[in-house]
Coordinates of C-alpha atoms in Angstrom, one line a residue:
M4 CA -1.8 -3.0 1.2
R5 CA -2.6 -2.6 -0.3
H6 CA -0.4 -5.0 -5.7
T7 CA 2.1 -7.0 -13.2
T8 CA 4.1 -6.0 -15.6
V9 CA 7.3 -8.5 -15.6
L10 CA 10.5 -7.4 -15.4
S11 CA 13.7 -8.8 -16.4
A12 CA 17.1 -7.7 -15.7
I13 CA 17.0 -3.5 -16.6
F14 CA 20.8 -3.6 -17.3
G15 CA 21.6 -7.1 -18.5
T16 CA 24.5 -7.1 -16.5
S17 CA 25.5 -9.8 -13.4
L18 CA 24.5 -8.6 -10.1
L19 CA 27.0 -9.3 -7.6
A20 CA 25.9 -12.1 -5.6
V21 CA 24.4 -13.4 -2.1
A22 CA 28.5 -13.1 -0.2
T23 CA 29.1 -9.8 -1.4
M24 CA 25.9 -7.8 -0.2
G25 CA 27.2 -9.3 3.2
Q26 CA 30.3 -7.8 3.1
A27 CA 28.9 -4.4 1.7
A28 CA 27.4 -3.7 4.5
D29 CA 30.1 -1.5 6.1
K30 CA 29.6 1.6 7.5
K31 CA 28.6 3.4 4.8
S32 CA 26.1 0.9 3.3
L33 CA 22.9 -0.8 4.4
V34 CA 21.3 -4.3 2.8
F35 CA 17.7 -4.9 3.8
C36 CA 16.3 -8.1 3.1
S37 CA 12.5 -7.7 1.0
E38 CA 10.0 -10.1 0.8
G39 CA 9.3 -9.4 -2.8
S40 CA 9.6 -8.3 -6.2
P41 CA 7.5 -5.1 -7.1
A42 CA 6.4 -4.6 -10.6
G43 CA 7.5 -1.3 -11.4
F44 CA 8.6 2.2 -9.6
D45 CA 5.4 4.1 -11.3
T46 CA 4.7 4.6 -7.7
A47 CA 0.8 6.0 -9.2
Q48 CA 0.2 2.2 -11.0
Y49 CA 0.3 0.3 -7.5
T50 CA -0.7 -0.6 -3.6
T51 CA 1.1 -2.7 -2.3
A52 CA 3.8 -2.3 0.1
T53 CA 6.9 -3.8 -1.6
D54 CA 6.1 -1.8 -4.8
N55 CA 5.9 1.3 -2.8
D56 CA 8.8 -0.1 -0.6
A57 CA 11.1 -0.2 -3.8
A58 CA 10.1 3.1 -4.7
E59 CA 10.1 5.2 -2.0
P60 CA 14.0 5.3 -1.5
L61 CA 13.3 7.5 -5.0
Y62 CA 11.0 9.9 -4.6
N63 CA 9.7 12.6 -2.8
R64 CA 5.6 14.0 -2.6
L65 CA 5.0 17.7 -2.4
V66 CA 4.5 16.8 1.3
E67 CA 5.1 14.0 3.3
F68 CA 4.4 11.9 6.3
E69 CA 6.7 12.9 9.1
K70 CA 9.1 9.8 9.6
G71 CA 7.2 7.3 12.1
A72 CA 4.2 9.2 12.8
T73 CA 0.6 10.5 10.6
N74 CA 1.0 14.1 11.1
V75 CA 2.4 15.8 7.7
V76 CA 4.7 17.9 6.9
P77 CA 6.4 19.8 4.0
G78 CA 8.1 18.1 1.3
L79 CA 8.6 19.8 -2.6
A80 CA 6.4 21.9 -1.5
T81 CA 7.9 24.3 1.9
K82 CA 4.3 25.6 3.1
W83 CA 0.8 25.6 1.7
D84 CA -2.5 27.9 2.3
I85 CA -5.7 26.8 1.5
S86 CA -8.6 29.1 0.9
E87 CA -11.2 29.6 2.9
D88 CA -13.9 27.1 1.3
G89 CA -11.9 24.9 1.3
L90 CA -11.6 24.4 -2.3
T91 CA -8.2 26.1 -3.3
Y92 CA -5.0 24.4 -2.4
T93 CA -1.9 26.6 -3.1
F94 CA 1.6 25.3 -2.9
H95 CA 5.6 27.1 -2.9
L96 CA 7.4 24.7 -4.0
R97 CA 11.2 23.9 -2.5
E98 CA 14.0 25.8 -4.4
G99 CA 17.3 24.7 -6.3
V100 CA 15.5 20.8 -5.9
K101 CA 17.6 18.1 -8.7
F102 CA 16.4 15.0 -10.3
H103 CA 18.3 11.9 -10.4
S104 CA 19.9 11.4 -13.5
N105 CA 20.7 7.9 -15.6
K106 CA 23.0 6.9 -18.3
E107 CA 20.3 8.3 -21.1
F108 CA 19.0 10.9 -19.0
K109 CA 20.5 14.0 -17.8
P110 CA 18.4 17.2 -16.4
T111 CA 18.6 20.3 -17.5
R112 CA 16.5 22.4 -14.9
D113 CA 15.6 21.8 -10.9
F114 CA 12.6 20.8 -10.2
N115 CA 9.4 22.6 -10.6
A116 CA 6.0 23.7 -11.3
D117 CA 5.9 21.7 -14.6
D118 CA 6.8 18.5 -13.0
V119 CA 3.5 18.9 -10.2
L120 CA 1.3 19.4 -13.1
F121 CA 2.7 16.2 -15.8
T122 CA 2.8 14.2 -12.4
F123 CA -0.8 15.4 -11.5
N124 CA -2.2 15.8 -15.0
R125 CA -1.2 12.5 -16.6
M126 CA -3.5 11.1 -13.8
L127 CA -6.6 13.0 -14.2
D128 CA -6.3 13.4 -18.1
P129 CA -7.2 10.2 -19.7
E130 CA -6.1 12.2 -23.3
H131 CA -3.4 13.5 -21.6
P132 CA -0.2 12.4 -24.5
F133 CA 2.2 10.2 -22.3
R134 CA -1.0 8.4 -20.7
K135 CA -1.7 7.9 -24.7
A136 CA 1.8 6.2 -24.9
Y137 CA 1.5 4.5 -21.8
P138 CA -2.0 3.6 -20.8
T139 CA -1.7 2.5 -17.1
E140 CA -4.5 2.3 -13.8
F141 CA -4.0 4.4 -10.5
P142 CA -6.0 2.3 -8.2
Y143 CA -5.0 5.2 -5.5
F144 CA -6.0 8.2 -7.2
N145 CA -9.4 6.7 -8.9
G146 CA -10.1 4.8 -6.0
M147 CA -10.4 7.7 -3.7
S148 CA -11.9 10.0 -6.3
L149 CA -9.2 12.0 -7.0
N150 CA -9.7 12.0 -10.9
K151 CA -13.4 13.5 -10.4
N152 CA -12.7 16.0 -7.7
I153 CA -9.6 17.9 -8.6
A154 CA -10.6 20.4 -11.2
K155 CA -7.6 22.2 -12.7
V156 CA -3.9 21.6 -11.5
E157 CA -2.4 25.2 -12.5
K158 CA 1.0 27.1 -11.9
T159 CA 1.0 30.8 -11.2
D160 CA 4.6 31.0 -11.4
P161 CA 8.0 28.2 -11.2
H162 CA 7.3 27.8 -7.9
T163 CA 3.4 28.2 -7.2
V164 CA 1.3 25.2 -8.0
V165 CA -2.6 26.0 -7.4
M166 CA -5.0 23.2 -7.1
T167 CA -8.6 23.6 -7.3
L168 CA -11.4 20.8 -6.0
N169 CA -14.7 20.7 -7.0
T170 CA -15.8 19.8 -3.7
V171 CA -14.2 20.0 0.0
D172 CA -11.8 16.8 0.7
A173 CA -11.0 16.9 4.6
A174 CA -8.5 14.4 4.0
F175 CA -7.2 16.2 0.6
V176 CA -3.5 16.7 2.0
Q177 CA -2.8 13.3 3.9
N178 CA -4.0 11.7 0.5
I179 CA -1.5 13.3 -1.5
A180 CA 1.6 12.6 1.0
M181 CA 0.7 9.1 -0.3
S182 CA 3.5 7.3 -2.5
F183 CA 1.1 7.6 -5.7
A184 CA 1.2 11.4 -5.8
S185 CA 5.3 10.9 -6.1
I186 CA 6.2 14.0 -8.0
L187 CA 7.9 12.9 -11.4
S188 CA 10.4 14.4 -14.6
A189 CA 8.0 16.7 -17.2
E190 CA 11.6 16.8 -18.8
Y191 CA 12.4 12.7 -18.2
A192 CA 8.9 12.7 -19.4
E193 CA 8.8 14.6 -22.5
Q194 CA 12.6 12.7 -23.8
L195 CA 10.8 8.8 -23.1
L196 CA 8.0 10.2 -25.0
K197 CA 10.1 10.9 -28.2
E198 CA 12.5 8.5 -28.1
G199 CA 9.1 6.0 -28.3
K200 CA 10.1 4.4 -24.6
P201 CA 7.3 5.8 -22.2
S202 CA 7.0 2.5 -20.3
D203 CA 10.8 3.5 -19.3
I204 CA 9.3 5.5 -16.2
N205 CA 8.8 2.3 -14.6
Q206 CA 11.2 0.6 -15.1
K207 CA 13.7 3.0 -14.8
P208 CA 13.1 5.6 -12.5
I209 CA 14.1 9.4 -12.2
G210 CA 12.9 11.1 -9.1
T211 CA 14.4 13.8 -6.6
G212 CA 14.7 11.7 -3.3
P213 CA 18.0 10.7 -0.7
F214 CA 18.8 6.9 -3.7
V215 CA 18.8 7.0 -7.0
F216 CA 18.3 4.3 -9.1
Q217 CA 21.1 2.3 -10.2
R218 CA 19.4 -1.6 -11.4
Y219 CA 16.7 -4.7 -10.8
Q220 CA 16.9 -7.9 -11.3
K221 CA 14.0 -9.9 -10.5
D222 CA 13.9 -12.2 -7.6
S223 CA 17.0 -11.4 -6.8
Q224 CA 17.9 -7.7 -5.3
I225 CA 17.6 -3.7 -6.0
R226 CA 20.7 -1.1 -5.8
Y227 CA 20.5 2.1 -5.2
V228 CA 23.1 4.7 -4.2
G229 CA 23.0 7.9 -2.2
N230 CA 21.8 11.2 -3.9
K231 CA 25.3 13.6 -2.9
Q232 CA 22.8 16.4 -4.6
Y233 CA 19.8 15.8 -2.3
W234 CA 18.0 19.4 -1.1
D235 CA 18.8 18.1 3.0
P236 CA 22.1 16.3 3.4
S237 CA 21.0 14.9 6.7
R238 CA 18.8 12.6 4.9
V239 CA 21.4 10.6 3.3
K240 CA 23.6 8.9 5.4
L241 CA 24.7 5.8 3.1
D242 CA 26.3 5.5 0.4
Q243 CA 24.4 2.2 -0.9
L244 CA 21.1 0.7 -0.2
I245 CA 20.4 -2.8 -1.5
F246 CA 16.9 -4.6 -1.2
A247 CA 18.4 -8.2 -1.0
I248 CA 14.5 -10.4 -2.1
N249 CA 13.6 -13.1 -0.2
T250 CA 10.4 -14.6 -0.4
D251 CA 10.7 -16.8 2.6
A252 CA 11.0 -15.6 6.4
S253 CA 13.2 -17.8 7.7
V254 CA 15.4 -17.4 5.3
R255 CA 15.6 -13.7 6.1
V256 CA 15.7 -14.2 10.3
Q257 CA 18.6 -16.4 9.0
K258 CA 20.7 -13.9 7.2
L259 CA 19.8 -11.0 9.7
K260 CA 21.2 -13.3 12.5
A261 CA 24.9 -13.7 9.9
G262 CA 24.7 -9.9 9.0
E263 CA 24.2 -10.1 4.7
C264 CA 21.3 -8.2 5.9
Q265 CA 21.2 -5.2 8.4
I266 CA 17.3 -5.2 8.3
T267 CA 14.5 -7.1 7.5
L268 CA 10.6 -7.5 7.6
H269 CA 7.6 -9.6 8.3
P270 CA 9.5 -12.2 10.6
R271 CA 7.2 -15.2 11.5
P272 CA 5.4 -15.0 14.9
A273 CA 7.1 -18.1 16.2
D274 CA 11.2 -16.4 15.1
V275 CA 10.3 -13.0 17.5
D276 CA 11.4 -14.3 20.8
A277 CA 15.0 -15.7 19.5
L278 CA 15.3 -12.3 18.0
K279 CA 14.5 -10.1 21.3
A280 CA 17.1 -12.7 23.0
D281 CA 19.7 -11.9 20.0
P282 CA 22.3 -9.4 21.7
K283 CA 22.9 -8.4 17.6
L284 CA 19.6 -7.2 16.7
Q285 CA 17.0 -5.3 17.9
L286 CA 13.4 -5.6 17.5
L287 CA 11.3 -2.7 17.0
T288 CA 7.1 -3.6 18.2
K289 CA 4.7 -1.5 17.5
P290 CA 0.9 -2.0 17.4
G291 CA -0.8 -2.9 14.0
F292 CA -2.3 -0.1 12.0
N293 CA -3.4 -3.3 9.9
L294 CA -6.4 -5.6 9.4
G295 CA -6.4 -8.9 7.9
Y296 CA -9.4 -10.1 6.2
I297 CA -11.7 -12.1 3.9
A298 CA -13.1 -10.7 1.1
Y299 CA -16.4 -11.9 -0.8
N300 CA -16.9 -11.0 -4.2
V301 CA -20.1 -10.5 -4.7
R302 CA -20.4 -10.7 -8.4
H303 CA -19.8 -14.5 -8.5
K304 CA -22.5 -16.6 -7.4
P305 CA -23.9 -17.8 -4.7
F306 CA -21.8 -15.1 -3.1
D307 CA -24.3 -12.3 -4.2
Q308 CA -26.9 -13.2 -2.0
L309 CA -26.6 -11.4 2.3
E310 CA -27.7 -14.7 3.5
V311 CA -24.9 -17.1 1.8
R312 CA -22.2 -14.1 3.0
Q313 CA -23.6 -14.3 6.6
A314 CA -23.4 -17.8 6.8
L315 CA -19.7 -18.1 5.8
D316 CA -19.2 -15.7 8.3
M317 CA -20.7 -17.1 11.0
A318 CA -18.6 -20.4 9.8
V319 CA -15.5 -18.6 10.9
N320 CA -14.0 -20.4 14.0
K321 CA -11.6 -17.0 14.3
Q322 CA -10.1 -17.3 17.6
S323 CA -8.8 -20.6 16.4
I324 CA -6.6 -18.7 13.6
L325 CA -5.3 -16.0 15.6
N326 CA -4.3 -19.4 18.0
A327 CA -2.7 -20.4 14.7
V328 CA -1.9 -18.0 12.2
Y329 CA -1.2 -15.1 14.6
Q330 CA 0.1 -16.8 17.8
G331 CA -0.4 -14.5 20.3
A332 CA 0.7 -11.2 18.6
G333 CA -2.8 -10.0 16.9
Q334 CA -6.1 -9.5 18.5
L335 CA -9.2 -10.1 16.5
A336 CA -11.2 -7.5 14.2
V337 CA -14.8 -7.3 14.3
N338 CA -15.2 -4.1 12.1
A339 CA -13.6 -2.8 9.0
M340 CA -11.0 -0.4 10.3
P341 CA -9.4 -1.1 13.4
P342 CA -10.1 0.1 17.0
T343 CA -7.0 2.8 16.6
Q344 CA -8.5 4.8 13.6
W345 CA -10.6 7.9 14.8
S346 CA -14.7 7.4 14.0
Y347 CA -14.0 3.4 14.8
D348 CA -17.8 2.0 16.0
D349 CA -16.7 -1.0 19.5
T350 CA -20.5 -0.6 19.7
I351 CA -20.2 -3.5 16.4
K352 CA -20.0 -6.7 17.5
D353 CA -19.6 -9.9 15.4
A354 CA -22.3 -12.7 14.5
A355 CA -21.1 -15.6 16.8
Y356 CA -19.8 -18.3 15.9
N357 CA -22.6 -20.8 14.7
P358 CA -22.0 -23.5 11.6
E359 CA -25.0 -25.2 12.9
K360 CA -26.9 -22.2 11.5
A361 CA -24.7 -21.5 9.0
K362 CA -26.2 -24.6 7.1
E363 CA -29.8 -23.5 7.3
L364 CA -29.1 -19.9 5.8
L365 CA -27.0 -21.9 3.1
K366 CA -29.7 -23.7 2.5
A367 CA -32.4 -21.5 2.3
A368 CA -30.6 -19.5 0.0
G369 CA -30.1 -22.7 -2.3
V370 CA -27.0 -23.5 -2.1
K371 CA -26.8 -27.1 -2.1
E372 CA -24.3 -29.5 0.2
G373 CA -20.8 -30.0 -1.5
T374 CA -21.1 -26.7 -3.7
E375 CA -17.5 -26.3 -5.2
I376 CA -16.0 -22.4 -4.7
T377 CA -12.2 -21.1 -5.2
L378 CA -10.7 -19.9 -1.7
W379 CA -7.6 -17.2 -3.0
A380 CA -4.6 -17.3 -0.3
M381 CA -1.9 -14.7 -0.5
P382 CA 1.6 -15.9 -1.5
V383 CA 3.5 -13.5 0.9
Q384 CA 3.5 -12.8 4.4
R385 CA 2.3 -9.5 6.1
P386 CA 1.8 -8.4 9.6
Y387 CA -2.0 -8.4 8.4
N388 CA -1.8 -11.8 7.6
P389 CA 1.6 -13.8 8.6
N390 CA 0.8 -17.1 7.2
A391 CA -2.3 -17.2 4.5
K392 CA -1.9 -20.4 3.7
L393 CA -2.5 -21.9 7.1
M394 CA -5.5 -19.4 7.4
A395 CA -6.9 -21.1 4.4
E396 CA -6.9 -24.4 5.0
M397 CA -8.5 -23.4 8.5
L398 CA -11.2 -21.5 6.8
Q399 CA -10.9 -24.1 4.4
S400 CA -12.4 -27.1 7.1
D401 CA -14.6 -24.5 8.7
W402 CA -16.5 -24.1 5.3
A403 CA -16.4 -27.8 5.0
K404 CA -18.5 -28.0 8.1
I405 CA -21.3 -26.3 6.9
G406 CA -21.3 -28.6 3.4
L407 CA -18.7 -26.4 1.4
K408 CA -16.0 -27.6 -1.1
V409 CA -13.5 -25.5 -1.0
K410 CA -10.8 -25.2 -3.5
I411 CA -7.1 -23.2 -1.9
V412 CA -5.7 -21.5 -5.0
S413 CA -2.8 -19.4 -5.3
Y414 CA -0.6 -17.3 -7.9
E415 CA 2.4 -14.9 -7.7
W416 CA 1.9 -11.6 -5.6
G417 CA 1.3 -9.8 -8.4
E418 CA -0.5 -11.4 -10.5
Y419 CA -2.4 -12.1 -7.6
I420 CA -3.6 -8.3 -6.9
K421 CA -4.1 -8.1 -10.6
R422 CA -6.3 -11.2 -10.8
T423 CA -8.2 -10.6 -8.0
K424 CA -8.6 -6.7 -8.8
N425 CA -10.2 -8.2 -11.7
G426 CA -12.9 -10.0 -9.7
E427 CA -11.4 -13.2 -10.6
H428 CA -11.7 -14.4 -7.3
D429 CA -14.9 -16.0 -5.8
I430 CA -13.1 -15.2 -2.3
S431 CA -9.6 -13.7 -1.5
L432 CA -7.8 -13.3 1.9
I433 CA -6.2 -9.6 1.7
G434 CA -5.2 -7.6 3.8
W435 CA -4.4 -3.3 4.6
T436 CA -2.2 -1.5 6.3
G437 CA -3.4 2.7 6.7
D438 CA -1.8 4.6 4.6
N439 CA -2.5 8.3 5.9
G440 CA -4.6 7.8 8.8
D441 CA -7.7 9.6 7.6
P442 CA -10.7 7.1 8.3
D443 CA -11.3 7.7 4.1
N444 CA -8.5 5.4 3.7
W445 CA -10.4 2.4 5.0
L446 CA -14.1 3.4 4.2
G447 CA -13.5 4.9 1.1
T448 CA -11.0 3.1 -0.3
L449 CA -11.7 -0.4 0.6
Y450 CA -15.0 -0.4 0.5
S451 CA -16.5 2.3 -1.8
C452 CA -18.0 2.3 -5.3
D453 CA -15.3 4.2 -7.0
A454 CA -12.7 1.7 -5.9
I455 CA -14.0 -1.5 -7.1
G456 CA -11.0 -1.8 -9.9
G457 CA -8.7 -0.6 -7.3
N458 CA -8.9 -1.9 -3.3
N459 CA -12.4 -3.0 -3.3
Y460 CA -12.0 -6.5 -3.9
S461 CA -15.4 -7.4 -3.0
M462 CA -16.9 -5.5 -5.6
W463 CA -19.4 -4.6 -2.9
C464 CA -21.1 -0.9 -4.5
D465 CA -24.1 -0.2 -2.2
P466 CA -25.1 3.2 -2.9
A467 CA -26.1 3.9 0.8
Y468 CA -23.1 3.0 2.1
D469 CA -21.5 5.3 -0.4
T470 CA -23.3 8.2 -0.2
L471 CA -22.2 8.2 3.9
V472 CA -18.4 7.6 2.8
K473 CA -19.0 10.7 0.2
Q474 CA -20.7 12.7 2.8
A475 CA -18.4 12.2 4.9
K476 CA -15.2 13.2 3.1
V477 CA -16.8 16.6 2.2
V478 CA -17.2 17.8 6.1
T479 CA -14.0 19.3 8.1
D480 CA -15.9 18.7 11.9
R481 CA -14.4 15.8 13.0
E482 CA -17.2 15.0 15.3
Q483 CA -19.6 15.3 12.4
R484 CA -17.5 13.0 9.9
T485 CA -17.5 10.3 12.6
V486 CA -21.5 10.5 13.3
L487 CA -21.1 10.0 9.6
Y488 CA -18.5 6.9 9.1
K489 CA -20.4 4.8 11.8
Q490 CA -23.4 5.0 9.9
A491 CA -21.5 3.1 6.9
Q492 CA -19.8 1.0 9.8
Q493 CA -23.0 -0.4 10.9
L494 CA -24.6 -0.9 7.4
L495 CA -21.1 -2.2 6.0
K496 CA -20.8 -4.6 8.5
Q497 CA -24.9 -5.9 8.1
Q498 CA -24.3 -6.3 4.6
V499 CA -21.3 -8.4 5.1
P500 CA -18.9 -7.5 2.1
I501 CA -15.6 -8.9 4.2
T502 CA -15.1 -11.1 7.4
P503 CA -12.9 -9.3 9.3
V504 CA -10.1 -12.0 11.0
A505 CA -7.3 -9.7 12.5
H506 CA -5.4 -6.6 13.6
S507 CA -1.8 -7.8 14.3
T508 CA 1.5 -6.3 16.1
V509 CA 4.3 -5.2 14.0
N510 CA 7.6 -6.5 14.5
Q511 CA 10.4 -4.8 12.9
P512 CA 13.5 -7.0 13.4
L513 CA 17.2 -5.2 12.8
S514 CA 21.0 -5.3 13.6
A515 CA 22.1 -2.8 16.5
K516 CA 24.3 -1.4 14.2
V517 CA 21.3 0.2 12.2
E518 CA 20.1 3.8 13.8
G519 CA 17.7 6.6 12.9
F520 CA 15.3 4.0 11.7
K521 CA 11.7 4.3 12.8
V522 CA 8.5 1.7 12.4
S523 CA 6.2 3.6 9.5
P524 CA 2.2 3.2 11.3
F525 CA 1.5 3.2 7.5
G526 CA 3.7 -0.2 6.9
R527 CA 6.7 1.7 4.7
N528 CA 9.9 1.1 5.4
V529 CA 11.8 4.1 4.8
F530 CA 16.0 4.5 4.5
S531 CA 15.9 8.2 4.7
G532 CA 18.5 9.1 7.9
V533 CA 19.1 5.9 8.7
S534 CA 22.9 4.7 8.8
I535 CA 24.8 2.4 10.4
T536 CA 27.5 2.3 13.3
P537 CA 30.7 1.4 13.0

């Protein structure tokens, strides 16, 4: 899902016009119609799909998810060993891996253990020199308590790294396969530190991935070139990769039809049938591993009262929202994660839609008729919420029926996420697409105490709930973890920090000429191994 630094054109040069991007779509070039401008390319700082998609071509992790699947495979580590007590992980690093270069930086050595140490120690140690020079937050790392659980990261030789945990973390390998754990160049970081330009790590990224960063113009495009020195040449089948940025879904679809881009994302539900019928296109469809939901900020009155949250929850006409917003491409959500996630508790039921009872609860809680509240609506489309503006308007109408005056608020996406993480909203529309296939990525990452300031937009912290999800992380037996997670889901449903709305179907339109592209269960757009037929 899971989000701002305002970036201008990095190299100050004018970029190719849209027409040129259409011409670029030859055998070795691909244009991706993306829907937003990334806040930056330092993946540890960000949680949104927009940011992670833009950084994905540039980096590798120690371990990675198999393309289009949830299982973990080797990345920059060729193999790893886990101690019997589950606390020590030994990673054996791939040799001969080259870092990218740019006008300011030319690597003098291959990737090694020092780069792994820099990547993780920067997130672990608040006193790390680079972190002090370039202060940043690490929402995923901290939200999953890795800052507290990783005791130390050491190298035993240039190609072996040992990570020691304080407690067992059943999801540890899956967690470090996520974007935030992308490996950075320690040598590049040292050079930036000496030059007094540490923030360039975010604006002029250097990685080991299949594509090399060229330039970025906010609200226009990002340009990459194929990495001719990539450690797995079979994954680099494009000379150029271009992200053409446009926030309007209908414009993106028209560009796809006109051949100005070969892949786009998040089509409007109303456009799906026409896309299916177009012989020049293919439409990949997959059940969404996602959740669109309403988050109540429990630090703002009157949402600190359970009765108020219950009233708002039972006044939401979910079926009407599903019909109008998702248009047949979704299913009603009743729980805090999708039913395809193992440990999902299917005994949980929604409170019945009951505006009259909701009025009674508000009156009992001392909320006067005409009370004004703010509802924040996302400015972007996501599979978990294809039309947040319409959903907000429908909620405005639903809650007006129980006597509340709702003001709809929105911001540019990066600003929206920044402000909601700071807790400036009363209620926000938000959502999540799973990152790693583990229940903790939902129940810990979104609703735990540690996730406040990260992805916990309700600012909700319940000690009993927190105890359950933390216990579940240190148990390796899936049945035992399931019992704990089901208890946590029951408690969360009772306390109503969120109202789950829907899980959507993911529709991925692309040119019929594209080969090798797979829909990620985690909502990532991966161009490694993708090619264009003549």
